[in-house]
mmCIF file of C-alpha atoms in Angstrom:
data_model
loop_
_atom_site.group_PDB
_atom_site.id
_atom_site.type_symbol
_atom_site.label_atom_id
_atom_site.label_comp_id
_atom_site.label_asym_id
_atom_site.label_seq_id
_atom_site.Cartn_x
_atom_site.Cartn_y
_atom_site.Cartn_z
ATOM 1 C CA MET A 117 0.057 -0.021 0.041
ATOM 2 C CA LEU A 118 2.988 2.310 0.585
ATOM 3 C CA ARG A 119 3.770 2.425 -3.245
ATOM 4 C CA ASN A 120 0.198 2.910 -4.152
ATOM 5 C CA PRO A 121 -0.112 -0.007 -6.605
ATOM 6 C CA LYS A 122 -2.540 0.171 -9.394
ATOM 7 C CA LEU A 123 -3.450 -3.479 -8.788
ATOM 8 C CA LEU A 124 -3.995 -5.010 -5.316
ATOM 9 C CA ILE A 125 -4.500 -8.724 -4.900
ATOM 10 C CA LEU A 126 -5.908 -9.865 -1.539
ATOM 11 C CA ASP A 127 -5.952 -13.661 -1.105
ATOM 12 C CA GLU A 128 -8.032 -14.622 1.813
ATOM 13 C CA ALA A 129 -6.945 -11.350 3.574
ATOM 14 C CA THR A 130 -9.412 -11.766 6.393
ATOM 15 C CA SER A 131 -9.750 -15.586 6.595
ATOM 16 C CA ALA A 132 -7.940 -15.820 10.020
ATOM 17 C CA LEU A 133 -9.861 -13.031 11.637
ATOM 18 C CA ASP A 134 -13.025 -13.282 13.818
ATOM 19 C CA SER A 135 -16.137 -11.594 12.373
ATOM 20 C CA GLU A 136 -15.672 -8.227 14.284
ATOM 21 C CA SER A 137 -12.008 -8.013 13.280
ATOM 22 C CA GLU A 138 -12.934 -8.877 9.716
ATOM 23 C CA ARG A 139 -15.537 -6.158 9.617
ATOM 24 C CA ILE A 140 -13.024 -3.563 10.838
ATOM 25 C CA VAL A 141 -10.390 -4.678 8.310
ATOM 26 C CA GLN A 142 -12.997 -4.835 5.534
ATOM 27 C CA GLN A 143 -14.067 -1.292 6.226
ATOM 28 C CA ALA A 144 -10.397 0.018 6.210
ATOM 29 C CA LEU A 145 -9.884 -1.811 2.842
ATOM 30 C CA ASP A 146 -13.078 -0.485 1.395
ATOM 31 C CA GLU A 147 -11.986 3.112 2.228
ATOM 32 C CA VAL A 148 -8.455 2.541 0.737
ATOM 33 C CA VAL A 149 -9.900 1.115 -2.487
ATOM 34 C CA ALA A 150 -12.534 3.839 -2.756
ATOM 35 C CA ALA A 151 -9.965 6.612 -2.185
ATOM 36 C CA ARG A 152 -7.697 5.736 -4.995
ATOM 37 C CA ALA A 153 -8.353 4.536 -8.558
ATOM 38 C CA ARG A 154 -7.082 0.990 -8.436
ATOM 39 C CA THR A 155 -8.158 -2.579 -9.406
ATOM 40 C CA THR A 156 -8.495 -4.890 -6.447
ATOM 41 C CA ILE A 157 -8.848 -8.611 -6.886
ATOM 42 C CA VAL A 158 -10.214 -10.344 -3.858
ATOM 43 C CA ILE A 159 -9.971 -14.090 -3.533
ATOM 44 C CA ALA A 160 -12.280 -15.115 -0.634
ATOM 45 C CA HIS A 161 -14.394 -17.994 0.716
ATOM 46 C CA ARG A 162 -16.233 -15.630 3.124
ATOM 47 C CA LEU A 163 -18.804 -14.113 0.926
ATOM 48 C CA SER A 164 -19.408 -11.204 3.162
ATOM 49 C CA THR A 165 -15.814 -10.000 2.066
ATOM 50 C CA ILE A 166 -16.943 -9.639 -1.673
ATOM 51 C CA ARG A 167 -20.590 -8.552 -1.336
ATOM 52 C CA ASN A 168 -19.973 -5.064 -2.354
ATOM 53 C CA ALA A 169 -17.586 -5.822 -5.198
ATOM 54 C CA ASP A 170 -18.297 -4.174 -8.695
ATOM 55 C CA LYS A 171 -17.936 -7.810 -10.122
ATOM 56 C CA ILE A 172 -18.049 -11.200 -8.578
ATOM 57 C CA VAL A 173 -16.648 -14.155 -10.468
ATOM 58 C CA VAL A 174 -17.672 -17.615 -9.126
ATOM 59 C CA VAL A 175 -15.112 -20.351 -9.844
ATOM 60 C CA GLU A 176 -16.073 -23.986 -9.422
ATOM 61 C CA ARG A 177 -13.665 -26.788 -10.168
ATOM 62 C CA GLY A 178 -11.360 -24.298 -11.927
ATOM 63 C CA ARG A 179 -13.939 -22.875 -14.279
ATOM 64 C CA VAL A 180 -15.855 -19.717 -14.201
ATOM 65 C CA VAL A 181 -19.580 -20.672 -13.662
ATOM 66 C CA GLU A 182 -21.166 -17.236 -12.893
ATOM 67 C CA GLN A 183 -20.102 -13.515 -12.724
ATOM 68 C CA GLY A 184 -21.900 -10.331 -12.029
ATOM 69 C CA THR A 185 -22.768 -8.097 -9.047
ATOM 70 C CA HIS A 186 -24.202 -9.473 -5.782
ATOM 71 C CA SER A 187 -27.625 -8.368 -6.833
ATOM 72 C CA GLU A 188 -27.303 -9.951 -10.336
ATOM 73 C CA LEU A 189 -26.030 -13.248 -8.931
ATOM 74 C CA MET A 190 -28.795 -13.308 -6.381
ATOM 75 C CA ARG A 191 -31.309 -13.352 -9.294
ATOM 76 C CA VAL A 192 -29.709 -16.442 -11.007
ATOM 77 C CA PRO A 193 -32.223 -19.318 -10.573
ATOM 78 C CA ASN A 194 -30.479 -22.234 -8.810
ATOM 79 C CA GLY A 195 -27.215 -20.286 -8.828
ATOM 80 C CA VAL A 196 -23.999 -21.299 -7.297
ATOM 81 C CA TYR A 197 -23.391 -18.074 -5.651
ATOM 82 C CA GLN A 198 -26.801 -17.939 -4.270
ATOM 83 C CA SER A 199 -26.554 -21.513 -2.834
ATOM 84 C CA LEU A 200 -23.118 -20.810 -1.302
ATOM 85 C CA LEU A 201 -24.525 -17.642 0.228
ATOM 86 C CA ALA A 202 -27.577 -19.591 1.635
ATOM 87 C CA GLU A 203 -25.288 -22.156 3.106
ATOM 88 C CA THR A 204 -23.013 -19.484 4.676
ATOM 89 C CA GLU A 205 -26.016 -17.680 6.279
ATOM 90 C CA LYS A 206 -27.414 -21.051 7.538
ATOM 91 C CA ALA A 207 -24.029 -21.874 9.219
ATOM 92 C CA ASN A 208 -23.981 -18.495 10.992
#
């Protein structure tokens, strides 16, 4: 972040954090990303991390199976993203 990169890749950046710490880190990352024009690629299993992304790409078995915004993906009948989100919410 010190060098102000044009591309930022976050691979499971909050996976080891509890929910409250994740929220704080995510809020800080959202502010950093919004403040500067940069592309940020977020790799995450916690869907709360990517919910506000401009574009979400769902990969299953090494293939892109869905892509769009959270709202768009929630409208896909029997969608992979939708079912993953339902499983996550049920677990919490």
